[in-house]
PDB file of C-alpha atoms and ligand atoms in Angstrom:
ATOM      1  CA  UNK A 978     104.305 164.231  98.693  1.00 97.00           C
ATOM      2  CA  UNK A 979     101.064 164.916 100.438  1.00 98.00           C
ATOM      3  CA  UNK A 980      99.629 168.597 100.819  1.00 98.00           C
ATOM      4  CA  UNK A 981      96.997 169.181 103.609  1.00 98.00           C
ATOM      5  CA  UNK A 982      94.662 171.291 101.849  1.00 97.00           C
ATOM      6  CA  UNK A 983      91.435 173.201 101.872  1.00 94.00           C
ATOM      7  CA  UNK A 984      92.912 176.622 101.101  1.00 94.00           C
ATOM      8  CA  UNK A 985      93.941 179.016  98.398  1.00 93.00           C
ATOM      9  CA  UNK A 986      97.588 178.284  99.189  1.00 96.00           C
ATOM     10  CA  UNK A 987      97.346 174.651  99.005  1.00 97.00           C
ATOM     11  CA  UNK A 988      95.738 174.856  95.802  1.00 96.00           C
ATOM     12  CA  UNK A 989      98.220 177.376  94.517  1.00 96.00           C
ATOM     13  CA  UNK A 990     100.861 174.999  95.689  1.00 98.00           C
ATOM     14  CA  UNK A 991      99.498 172.056  93.841  1.00 97.00           C
ATOM     15  CA  UNK A 992      99.232 174.303  90.689  1.00 97.00           C
ATOM     16  CA  UNK A 993     102.943 175.100  90.976  1.00 97.00           C
ATOM     17  CA  UNK A 994     103.909 171.390  91.327  1.00 97.00           C
ATOM     18  CA  UNK A 995     101.909 170.001  88.473  1.00 94.00           C
ATOM     19  CA  UNK A 996     104.097 168.470  85.595  1.00 89.00           C
ATOM     20  CA  UNK A 997     107.044 167.902  87.624  1.00 92.00           C
ATOM     21  CA  UNK A 998     108.723 164.602  86.977  1.00 91.00           C
ATOM     22  CA  UNK A 999     110.419 164.398  90.254  1.00 91.00           C
ATOM     23  CA  UNK A1000     107.261 164.711  92.405  1.00 94.00           C
ATOM     24  CA  UNK A1001     103.961 162.786  92.847  1.00 96.00           C
ATOM     25  CA  UNK A1002     101.620 164.981  94.522  1.00 97.00           C
ATOM     26  CA  UNK A1003      98.466 164.179  96.349  1.00 98.00           C
ATOM     27  CA  UNK A1004      96.162 166.856  97.948  1.00 98.00           C
ATOM     28  CA  UNK A1005      93.803 165.782 100.959  1.00 98.00           C
ATOM     29  CA  UNK A1006      90.577 167.777 101.745  1.00 97.00           C
ATOM     30  CA  UNK A1007      88.445 167.413 104.792  1.00 97.00           C
ATOM     31  CA  UNK A1008      85.256 166.792 102.799  1.00 94.00           C
ATOM     32  CA  UNK A1009      83.329 169.816 104.502  1.00 90.00           C
ATOM     33  CA  UNK A1010      82.336 171.488 100.899  1.00 87.00           C
ATOM     34  CA  UNK A1011      79.834 169.789  98.721  1.00 85.00           C
ATOM     35  CA  UNK A1012      81.563 171.484  95.559  1.00 83.00           C
ATOM     36  CA  UNK A1013      85.208 172.233  96.347  1.00 85.00           C
ATOM     37  CA  UNK A1014      87.249 174.331  93.933  1.00 83.00           C
ATOM     38  CA  UNK A1015      88.889 172.032  91.290  1.00 87.00           C
ATOM     39  CA  UNK A1016      92.622 171.100  91.903  1.00 90.00           C
ATOM     40  CA  UNK A1017      95.237 170.252  89.605  1.00 92.00           C
ATOM     41  CA  UNK A1018      96.578 167.200  91.338  1.00 95.00           C
ATOM     42  CA  UNK A1019      94.776 163.786  92.470  1.00 96.00           C
ATOM     43  CA  UNK A1020      92.590 164.756  95.448  1.00 97.00           C
ATOM     44  CA  UNK A1021      91.743 162.417  98.297  1.00 97.00           C
ATOM     45  CA  UNK A1022      89.066 163.289 100.696  1.00 97.00           C
ATOM     46  CA  UNK A1023      87.796 162.767 104.311  1.00 97.00           C
ATOM     47  CA  UNK A1024      89.542 162.462 107.615  1.00 98.00           C
ATOM     48  CA  UNK A1025      92.426 160.137 108.241  1.00 98.00           C
ATOM     49  CA  UNK A1026      91.307 158.881 111.946  1.00 98.00           C
ATOM     50  CA  UNK A1027      93.564 161.340 113.993  1.00 98.00           C
ATOM     51  CA  UNK A1028      97.132 161.419 114.158  1.00 98.00           C
ATOM     52  CA  UNK A1029      97.644 157.476 114.002  1.00 98.00           C
ATOM     53  CA  UNK A1030      95.405 157.308 110.871  1.00 98.00           C
ATOM     54  CA  UNK A1031      97.392 159.945 109.402  1.00 98.00           C
ATOM     55  CA  UNK A1032     100.758 158.238 110.222  1.00 98.00           C
ATOM     56  CA  UNK A1033      99.480 155.104 108.926  1.00 98.00           C
ATOM     57  CA  UNK A1034      98.320 156.696 105.583  1.00 98.00           C
ATOM     58  CA  UNK A1035     101.807 158.407 105.285  1.00 98.00           C
ATOM     59  CA  UNK A1036     103.433 155.087 105.828  1.00 98.00           C
ATOM     60  CA  UNK A1037     101.122 153.053 103.271  1.00 98.00           C
ATOM     61  CA  UNK A1038     101.505 155.678 100.636  1.00 98.00           C
ATOM     62  CA  UNK A1039     105.201 156.063 101.044  1.00 97.00           C
ATOM     63  CA  UNK A1040     104.970 159.917 101.626  1.00 97.00           C
ATOM     64  CA  UNK A1041     108.187 161.605 101.930  1.00 96.00           C
ATOM     65  CA  UNK A1042     107.179 165.010 102.585  1.00 97.00           C
ATOM     66  CA  UNK A1043     103.968 166.465 104.096  1.00 98.00           C
ATOM     67  CA  UNK A1044     102.990 170.160 103.656  1.00 98.00           C
ATOM     68  CA  UNK A1045     100.350 171.226 105.973  1.00 98.00           C
ATOM     69  CA  UNK A1046      98.631 174.079 104.020  1.00 98.00           C
ATOM     70  CA  UNK A1047      95.398 174.033 106.103  1.00 98.00           C
ATOM     71  CA  UNK A1048      93.538 177.028 107.317  1.00 96.00           C
ATOM     72  CA  UNK A1049      95.252 178.734 110.234  1.00 96.00           C
ATOM     73  CA  UNK A1050      91.937 177.901 112.598  1.00 96.00           C
ATOM     74  CA  UNK A1051      92.123 174.208 111.480  1.00 96.00           C
ATOM     75  CA  UNK A1052      94.148 173.601 114.563  1.00 96.00           C
ATOM     76  CA  UNK A1053      93.195 169.817 114.938  1.00 97.00           C
ATOM     77  CA  UNK A1054      94.673 168.537 111.750  1.00 98.00           C
ATOM     78  CA  UNK A1055      97.647 170.637 112.249  1.00 98.00           C
ATOM     79  CA  UNK A1056      98.255 168.918 115.281  1.00 98.00           C
ATOM     80  CA  UNK A1057      97.812 165.733 113.830  1.00 98.00           C
ATOM     81  CA  UNK A1058     100.269 166.512 111.204  1.00 98.00           C
ATOM     82  CA  UNK A1059     102.875 167.438 113.798  1.00 98.00           C
ATOM     83  CA  UNK A1060     102.310 164.152 115.761  1.00 98.00           C
ATOM     84  CA  UNK A1061     102.039 161.895 112.693  1.00 98.00           C
ATOM     85  CA  UNK A1062     105.010 163.274 110.432  1.00 98.00           C
ATOM     86  CA  UNK A1063     107.796 162.214 112.929  1.00 98.00           C
ATOM     87  CA  UNK A1064     106.354 158.974 113.682  1.00 98.00           C
ATOM     88  CA  UNK A1065     106.361 158.172 110.130  1.00 98.00           C
ATOM     89  CA  UNK A1066     109.508 159.448 109.300  1.00 97.00           C
ATOM     90  CA  UNK A1067     108.249 162.078 107.093  1.00 97.00           C
ATOM     91  CA  UNK A1068     109.308 165.603 106.627  1.00 97.00           C
ATOM     92  CA  UNK A1069     106.564 168.345 107.655  1.00 98.00           C
ATOM     93  CA  UNK A1070     106.466 171.938 106.807  1.00 98.00           C
ATOM     94  CA  UNK A1071     103.647 174.014 107.678  1.00 98.00           C
ATOM     95  CA  UNK A1072     102.533 176.642 104.987  1.00 98.00           C
ATOM     96  CA  UNK A1073     100.873 179.254 107.203  1.00 96.00           C
ATOM     97  CA  UNK A1074      99.679 182.615 105.913  1.00 94.00           C
ATOM     98  CA  UNK A1075     100.480 185.615 108.024  1.00 95.00           C
ATOM     99  CA  UNK A1076      97.887 187.080 109.972  1.00 97.00           C
ATOM    100  CA  UNK A1077      96.313 190.649 109.464  1.00 98.00           C
ATOM    101  CA  UNK A1078      97.502 193.359 112.143  1.00 97.00           C
ATOM    102  CA  UNK A1079      95.187 196.482 112.657  1.00 97.00           C
ATOM    103  CA  UNK A1080      96.261 199.474 111.142  1.00 97.00           C
ATOM    104  CA  UNK A1081      95.161 203.114 112.050  1.00 97.00           C
ATOM    105  CA  UNK A1082      91.321 203.556 111.971  1.00 97.00           C
ATOM    106  CA  UNK A1083      90.898 199.873 112.695  1.00 98.00           C
ATOM    107  CA  UNK A1084      88.512 199.347 115.834  1.00 98.00           C
ATOM    108  CA  UNK A1085      89.236 195.547 116.595  1.00 98.00           C
ATOM    109  CA  UNK A1086      88.017 193.875 119.731  1.00 98.00           C
ATOM    110  CA  UNK A1087      90.200 190.744 119.850  1.00 98.00           C
ATOM    111  CA  UNK A1088      88.676 187.806 121.580  1.00 98.00           C
ATOM    112  CA  UNK A1089      89.603 183.941 122.182  1.00 97.00           C
ATOM    113  CA  UNK A1090      86.828 182.081 120.630  1.00 96.00           C
ATOM    114  CA  UNK A1091      83.202 182.361 119.241  1.00 97.00           C
ATOM    115  CA  UNK A1092      81.676 182.220 122.609  1.00 97.00           C
ATOM    116  CA  UNK A1093      83.613 185.192 123.839  1.00 98.00           C
ATOM    117  CA  UNK A1094      82.865 187.062 120.761  1.00 98.00           C
ATOM    118  CA  UNK A1095      79.126 186.434 121.487  1.00 98.00           C
ATOM    119  CA  UNK A1096      79.472 188.081 124.762  1.00 98.00           C
ATOM    120  CA  UNK A1097      81.392 191.012 123.376  1.00 98.00           C
ATOM    121  CA  UNK A1098      78.776 192.021 121.198  1.00 98.00           C
ATOM    122  CA  UNK A1099      76.861 193.194 124.374  1.00 98.00           C
ATOM    123  CA  UNK A1100      73.250 193.507 125.686  1.00 97.00           C
ATOM    124  CA  UNK A1101      72.056 195.964 123.418  1.00 98.00           C
ATOM    125  CA  UNK A1102      70.589 194.545 120.020  1.00 98.00           C
ATOM    126  CA  UNK A1103      72.801 195.187 116.952  1.00 98.00           C
ATOM    127  CA  UNK A1104      72.905 194.096 113.528  1.00 98.00           C
ATOM    128  CA  UNK A1105      75.867 191.698 113.215  1.00 98.00           C
ATOM    129  CA  UNK A1106      77.688 190.024 110.293  1.00 98.00           C
ATOM    130  CA  UNK A1107      78.907 186.914 111.140  1.00 98.00           C
ATOM    131  CA  UNK A1108      81.649 185.952 108.843  1.00 97.00           C
ATOM    132  CA  UNK A1109      83.328 182.832 110.579  1.00 94.00           C
ATOM    133  CA  UNK A1110      82.206 179.869 108.359  1.00 87.00           C
ATOM    134  CA  UNK A1111      79.854 177.309 109.595  1.00 87.00           C
ATOM    135  CA  UNK A1112      81.483 175.493 112.340  1.00 87.00           C
ATOM    136  CA  UNK A1113      81.920 178.556 114.661  1.00 91.00           C
ATOM    137  CA  UNK A1114      78.531 180.257 114.768  1.00 95.00           C
ATOM    138  CA  UNK A1115      76.689 177.960 117.290  1.00 95.00           C
ATOM    139  CA  UNK A1116      77.757 179.963 120.382  1.00 97.00           C
ATOM    140  CA  UNK A1117      75.816 182.882 119.005  1.00 98.00           C
ATOM    141  CA  UNK A1118      72.620 181.320 120.136  1.00 97.00           C
ATOM    142  CA  UNK A1119      73.344 182.510 123.480  1.00 97.00           C
ATOM    143  CA  UNK A1120      72.919 186.044 122.187  1.00 98.00           C
ATOM    144  CA  UNK A1121      69.485 185.862 120.322  1.00 98.00           C
ATOM    145  CA  UNK A1122      68.688 189.640 120.756  1.00 98.00           C
ATOM    146  CA  UNK A1123      70.981 190.578 117.854  1.00 98.00           C
ATOM    147  CA  UNK A1124      70.108 190.563 114.190  1.00 98.00           C
ATOM    148  CA  UNK A1125      72.457 188.271 112.381  1.00 98.00           C
ATOM    149  CA  UNK A1126      73.592 188.114 108.765  1.00 98.00           C
ATOM    150  CA  UNK A1127      75.337 184.892 108.441  1.00 98.00           C
ATOM    151  CA  UNK A1128      77.728 184.344 105.498  1.00 97.00           C
ATOM    152  CA  UNK A1129      79.349 180.805 104.826  1.00 95.00           C
ATOM    153  CA  UNK A1130      80.470 178.799 101.851  1.00 91.00           C
ATOM    154  CA  UNK A1131      78.033 175.926 102.825  1.00 91.00           C
ATOM    155  CA  UNK A1132      74.276 176.538 103.788  1.00 92.00           C
ATOM    156  CA  UNK A1133      73.823 176.649 107.487  1.00 93.00           C
ATOM    157  CA  UNK A1134      71.590 173.410 108.613  1.00 92.00           C
ATOM    158  CA  UNK A1135      70.059 173.451 110.981  1.00 92.00           C
ATOM    159  CA  UNK A1136      69.933 177.277 111.319  1.00 94.00           C
ATOM    160  CA  UNK A1137      70.931 179.104 114.294  1.00 96.00           C
ATOM    161  CA  UNK A1138      68.280 179.173 117.126  1.00 95.00           C
ATOM    162  CA  UNK A1139      67.864 182.864 117.086  1.00 97.00           C
ATOM    163  CA  UNK A1140      64.736 184.896 115.899  1.00 97.00           C
ATOM    164  CA  UNK A1141      66.579 187.247 113.451  1.00 98.00           C
ATOM    165  CA  UNK A1142      68.963 185.641 111.176  1.00 97.00           C
ATOM    166  CA  UNK A1143      69.480 186.085 107.273  1.00 97.00           C
ATOM    167  CA  UNK A1144      71.876 183.477 105.645  1.00 97.00           C
ATOM    168  CA  UNK A1145      73.836 184.003 102.466  1.00 97.00           C
ATOM    169  CA  UNK A1146      76.419 181.733 100.928  1.00 95.00           C
ATOM    170  CA  UNK A1147      79.527 182.966  99.264  1.00 93.00           C
ATOM    171  CA  UNK A1148      83.174 182.034  98.507  1.00 90.00           C
ATOM    172  CA  UNK A1149      85.865 184.508  98.506  1.00 90.00           C
ATOM    173  CA  UNK A1150      87.375 186.704  97.156  1.00 94.00           C
ATOM    174  CA  UNK A1151      85.240 189.395  98.278  1.00 97.00           C
ATOM    175  CA  UNK A1152      85.957 192.903  97.238  1.00 97.00           C
ATOM    176  CA  UNK A1153      85.870 195.795  99.700  1.00 98.00           C
ATOM    177  CA  UNK A1154      83.380 197.790  97.484  1.00 98.00           C
ATOM    178  CA  UNK A1155      81.001 194.834  97.460  1.00 98.00           C
ATOM    179  CA  UNK A1156      81.254 194.457 101.422  1.00 98.00           C
ATOM    180  CA  UNK A1157      80.773 197.922 101.920  1.00 98.00           C
ATOM    181  CA  UNK A1158      77.391 197.510  99.770  1.00 98.00           C
ATOM    182  CA  UNK A1159      76.481 194.450 101.757  1.00 98.00           C
ATOM    183  CA  UNK A1160      77.130 196.466 105.126  1.00 98.00           C
ATOM    184  CA  UNK A1161      74.739 199.220 103.947  1.00 98.00           C
ATOM    185  CA  UNK A1162      72.217 196.977 102.610  1.00 98.00           C
ATOM    186  CA  UNK A1163      71.898 194.959 105.853  1.00 98.00           C
ATOM    187  CA  UNK A1164      72.594 198.069 108.018  1.00 98.00           C
ATOM    188  CA  UNK A1165      75.350 196.025 109.844  1.00 98.00           C
ATOM    189  CA  UNK A1166      76.937 197.548 112.884  1.00 98.00           C
ATOM    190  CA  UNK A1167      79.505 195.183 113.849  1.00 98.00           C
ATOM    191  CA  UNK A1168      81.205 192.385 112.080  1.00 98.00           C
ATOM    192  CA  UNK A1169      82.447 189.209 113.814  1.00 98.00           C
ATOM    193  CA  UNK A1170      85.645 187.719 111.840  1.00 98.00           C
ATOM    194  CA  UNK A1171      88.431 185.061 111.968  1.00 97.00           C
ATOM    195  CA  UNK A1172      91.977 186.524 111.486  1.00 98.00           C
ATOM    196  CA  UNK A1173      92.503 184.333 108.294  1.00 96.00           C
ATOM    197  CA  UNK A1174      95.102 186.772 106.850  1.00 96.00           C
ATOM    198  CA  UNK A1175      95.461 186.959 102.931  1.00 94.00           C
ATOM    199  CA  UNK A1176      93.646 189.379 100.504  1.00 94.00           C
ATOM    200  CA  UNK A1177      90.725 187.176  99.669  1.00 94.00           C
ATOM    201  CA  UNK A1178      88.541 187.955 102.749  1.00 96.00           C
ATOM    202  CA  UNK A1179      90.298 191.236 103.676  1.00 98.00           C
ATOM    203  CA  UNK A1180      87.730 193.234 101.941  1.00 98.00           C
ATOM    204  CA  UNK A1181      85.296 193.275 105.058  1.00 98.00           C
ATOM    205  CA  UNK A1182      88.147 194.179 107.220  1.00 98.00           C
ATOM    206  CA  UNK A1183      88.914 197.396 105.243  1.00 98.00           C
ATOM    207  CA  UNK A1184      85.228 198.333 104.548  1.00 98.00           C
ATOM    208  CA  UNK A1185      84.688 198.049 108.429  1.00 98.00           C
ATOM    209  CA  UNK A1186      87.739 200.644 108.774  1.00 98.00           C
ATOM    210  CA  UNK A1187      86.456 202.988 106.198  1.00 98.00           C
ATOM    211  CA  UNK A1188      82.946 203.065 107.777  1.00 98.00           C
ATOM    212  CA  UNK A1189      84.367 203.094 111.350  1.00 98.00           C
ATOM    213  CA  UNK A1190      82.776 200.106 112.491  1.00 98.00           C
ATOM    214  CA  UNK A1191      84.027 197.560 115.106  1.00 98.00           C
ATOM    215  CA  UNK A1192      85.294 194.169 114.243  1.00 98.00           C
ATOM    216  CA  UNK A1193      85.251 191.414 116.868  1.00 98.00           C
ATOM    217  CA  UNK A1194      88.067 189.356 115.580  1.00 98.00           C
ATOM    218  CA  UNK A1195      88.729 185.924 116.964  1.00 98.00           C
ATOM    219  CA  UNK A1196      92.407 185.188 117.846  1.00 97.00           C
ATOM    220  CA  UNK A1197      94.278 182.468 116.173  1.00 97.00           C
ATOM    221  CA  UNK A1198      94.299 179.101 117.747  1.00 96.00           C
ATOM    222  CA  UNK A1199      97.757 178.031 118.941  1.00 94.00           C
ATOM    223  CA  UNK A1200      99.416 175.924 116.403  1.00 96.00           C
ATOM    224  CA  UNK A1201     102.016 173.352 116.880  1.00 97.00           C
ATOM    225  CA  UNK A1202     105.667 174.532 116.684  1.00 97.00           C
ATOM    226  CA  UNK A1203     107.052 173.121 113.592  1.00 98.00           C
ATOM    227  CA  UNK A1204     109.248 174.421 110.783  1.00 98.00           C
ATOM    228  CA  UNK A1205     106.991 176.832 108.926  1.00 98.00           C
ATOM    229  CA  UNK A1206     106.833 179.469 105.787  1.00 98.00           C
ATOM    230  CA  UNK A1207     104.430 182.058 105.002  1.00 96.00           C
ATOM    231  CA  UNK A1208     104.368 181.915 101.198  1.00 96.00           C
ATOM    232  CA  UNK A1209     103.727 179.158  98.317  1.00 97.00           C
ATOM    233  CA  UNK A1210     107.246 180.417  96.998  1.00 98.00           C
ATOM    234  CA  UNK A1211     109.166 179.557 100.229  1.00 98.00           C
ATOM    235  CA  UNK A1212     107.086 176.035 100.520  1.00 98.00           C
ATOM    236  CA  UNK A1213     108.439 175.417  96.741  1.00 98.00           C
ATOM    237  CA  UNK A1214     111.875 176.357  97.655  1.00 97.00           C
ATOM    238  CA  UNK A1215     111.596 173.919 100.936  1.00 97.00           C
ATOM    239  CA  UNK A1216     110.553 171.027  98.401  1.00 96.00           C
ATOM    240  CA  UNK A1217     113.227 171.677  96.179  1.00 95.00           C
ATOM    241  CA  UNK A1218     115.897 171.485  98.653  1.00 93.00           C
ATOM    242  CA  UNK A1219     114.511 168.352 100.157  1.00 88.00           C
ATOM    243  CA  UNK A1220     114.444 167.048  96.623  1.00 87.00           C
ATOM    244  CA  UNK A1221     118.079 167.818  96.064  1.00 85.00           C
ATOM    245  CA  UNK A1222     118.936 166.127  99.228  1.00 81.00           C
ATOM    246  CA  UNK A1223     117.188 163.079  98.711  1.00 79.00           C
ATOM    247  CA  UNK A1224     118.853 162.632  95.097  1.00 76.00           C
ATOM    248  CA  UNK A1225     122.178 163.065  96.768  1.00 72.00           C
ATOM    249  CA  UNK A1226     121.669 160.056  98.919  1.00 60.00           C
TER     250      UNK A1226
HETATM  251  P1  NAP B2285      90.211 170.933 112.083  1.00 83.12           P
HETATM  252  O1  NAP B2285      89.317 171.052 113.098  1.00 83.12           O
HETATM  253  O2  NAP B2285      91.625 171.215 112.180  1.00 83.12           O
HETATM  254  O3  NAP B2285      90.004 169.238 111.583  1.00 83.12           O
HETATM  255  C1  NAP B2285      88.987 168.453 112.153  1.00 83.12           C
HETATM  256  C2  NAP B2285      89.343 166.865 111.534  1.00 83.12           C
HETATM  257  O4  NAP B2285      88.804 167.400 110.265  1.00 83.12           O
HETATM  258  C3  NAP B2285      90.716 166.524 111.581  1.00 83.12           C
HETATM  259  O5  NAP B2285      90.986 165.851 112.834  1.00 83.12           O
HETATM  260  C4  NAP B2285      90.737 165.643 110.369  1.00 83.12           C
HETATM  261  O6  NAP B2285      90.068 164.321 110.649  1.00 83.12           O
HETATM  262  C5  NAP B2285      89.827 166.452 109.442  1.00 83.12           C
HETATM  263  N1  NAP B2285      90.605 167.179 108.388  1.00 83.12           N
HETATM  264  C6  NAP B2285      90.894 168.282 108.537  1.00 83.12           C
HETATM  265  N2  NAP B2285      91.688 169.041 107.462  1.00 83.12           N
HETATM  266  C7  NAP B2285      91.567 167.863 106.694  1.00 83.12           C
HETATM  267  C8  NAP B2285      92.507 167.719 105.458  1.00 83.12           C
HETATM  268  N3  NAP B2285      92.833 168.595 104.823  1.00 83.12           N
HETATM  269  N4  NAP B2285      92.380 166.454 105.036  1.00 83.12           N
HETATM  270  C9  NAP B2285      91.776 165.201 105.689  1.00 83.12           C
HETATM  271  N5  NAP B2285      91.178 165.296 106.917  1.00 83.12           N
HETATM  272  C10 NAP B2285      90.879 166.853 107.357  1.00 83.12           C
HETATM  273  O7  NAP B2285      89.648 171.464 110.644  1.00 83.12           O
HETATM  274  P2  NAP B2285      88.438 172.463 110.458  1.00 83.12           P
HETATM  275  O8  NAP B2285      88.647 173.550 111.043  1.00 83.12           O
HETATM  276  O9  NAP B2285      87.178 171.579 110.442  1.00 83.12           O
HETATM  277  O10 NAP B2285      88.728 172.618 108.705  1.00 83.12           O
HETATM  278  C11 NAP B2285      88.559 171.483 107.888  1.00 83.12           C
HETATM  279  C12 NAP B2285      89.047 171.931 106.613  1.00 83.12           C
HETATM  280  O11 NAP B2285      88.467 173.224 106.037  1.00 83.12           O
HETATM  281  C13 NAP B2285      90.642 172.165 106.398  1.00 83.12           C
HETATM  282  O12 NAP B2285      91.148 171.476 105.355  1.00 83.12           O
HETATM  283  C14 NAP B2285      90.850 173.484 106.498  1.00 83.12           C
HETATM  284  O13 NAP B2285      91.974 173.990 105.666  1.00 83.12           O
HETATM  285  C15 NAP B2285      89.709 174.045 105.557  1.00 83.12           C
HETATM  286  N6  NAP B2285      89.285 175.557 106.078  1.00 83.12           N
HETATM  287  C16 NAP B2285      89.045 175.699 107.505  1.00 83.12           C
HETATM  288  C17 NAP B2285      88.622 177.048 107.821  1.00 83.12           C
HETATM  289  C18 NAP B2285      88.462 177.235 109.323  1.00 83.12           C
HETATM  290  O14 NAP B2285      88.197 178.539 109.597  1.00 83.12           O
HETATM  291  N7  NAP B2285      88.444 176.216 110.263  1.00 83.12           N
HETATM  292  C19 NAP B2285      88.402 177.978 106.978  1.00 83.12           C
HETATM  293  C20 NAP B2285      88.713 177.650 105.620  1.00 83.12           C
HETATM  294  C21 NAP B2285      89.026 176.399 105.223  1.00 83.12           C
HETATM  295  P3  NAP B2285      90.692 163.066 111.217  1.00 83.12           P
HETATM  296  O15 NAP B2285      91.326 163.318 112.506  1.00 83.12           O
HETATM  297  O16 NAP B2285      89.819 162.020 111.227  1.00 83.12           O
HETATM  298  O17 NAP B2285      92.069 162.887 110.239  1.00 83.12           O
END
């Protein structure tokens, strides 16, 4: 089987499947991070060359099952998986963690994308925490009057074309108390975030709520309509079911 990864859940699924005699597992990474977290199964790195390339890979490697455990904002690879799996005759499951929902005290401003988020920050200069990752920050160059604290896993090169930006690197999990300290240290007034879901990056959302700060939240992109589960346990159950069915053939 092949796991499309780059997420905590993909790594956890791989951990759950190591040592199983009935499965040969490979995990695929896009290759965005220079020092990816270690994985307990063989890892291949880099794009496949669109859905056709992925279909060819699935056929050549004689993959029976594909689990798309990529990040909910990685819409292109998920679309490729949905197109390639039926073409290659491979069973596909999407493992998609649930998004966060606002609770009492949250001040979310939901926007479609980073360009809309940049506009939503308004004309008055503010101190902004950009917690979007590297690939979504370019549109904030259109709002150079704000002061930005930019956090990403990898360094931002080249930097954002704005006069006031500070860059920090970090990989979650981020605890709420640490996020509150960061917000205080940099006098952050508003946070821009993706609705990633899961506990690892929720600290900033909880901190914003506690401090009464607004969060400009990028809505999730639309993802292909394929069979999907929200937890690693359910993904393992799906695989068990498929393995049983295949043994019966
Ligand atoms: P994307 O826009 O959906 O994908 C762009 C291209 O990158 C794909 O067409 C594919 O190239 C390649 N690719 C993406 N994921 C891949 C994988 N797991 N294995 C092999 N190739 C992959 O993806 P993205 O948003 O740039 O995210 C890239 C990776 O970072 C994903 O693995 C994702 O899980 C992880 N990630 C993303 C975010 C986020 O906010 N977007 C956050 C955390 C982690 P080809 O068409 O050439 O096959």
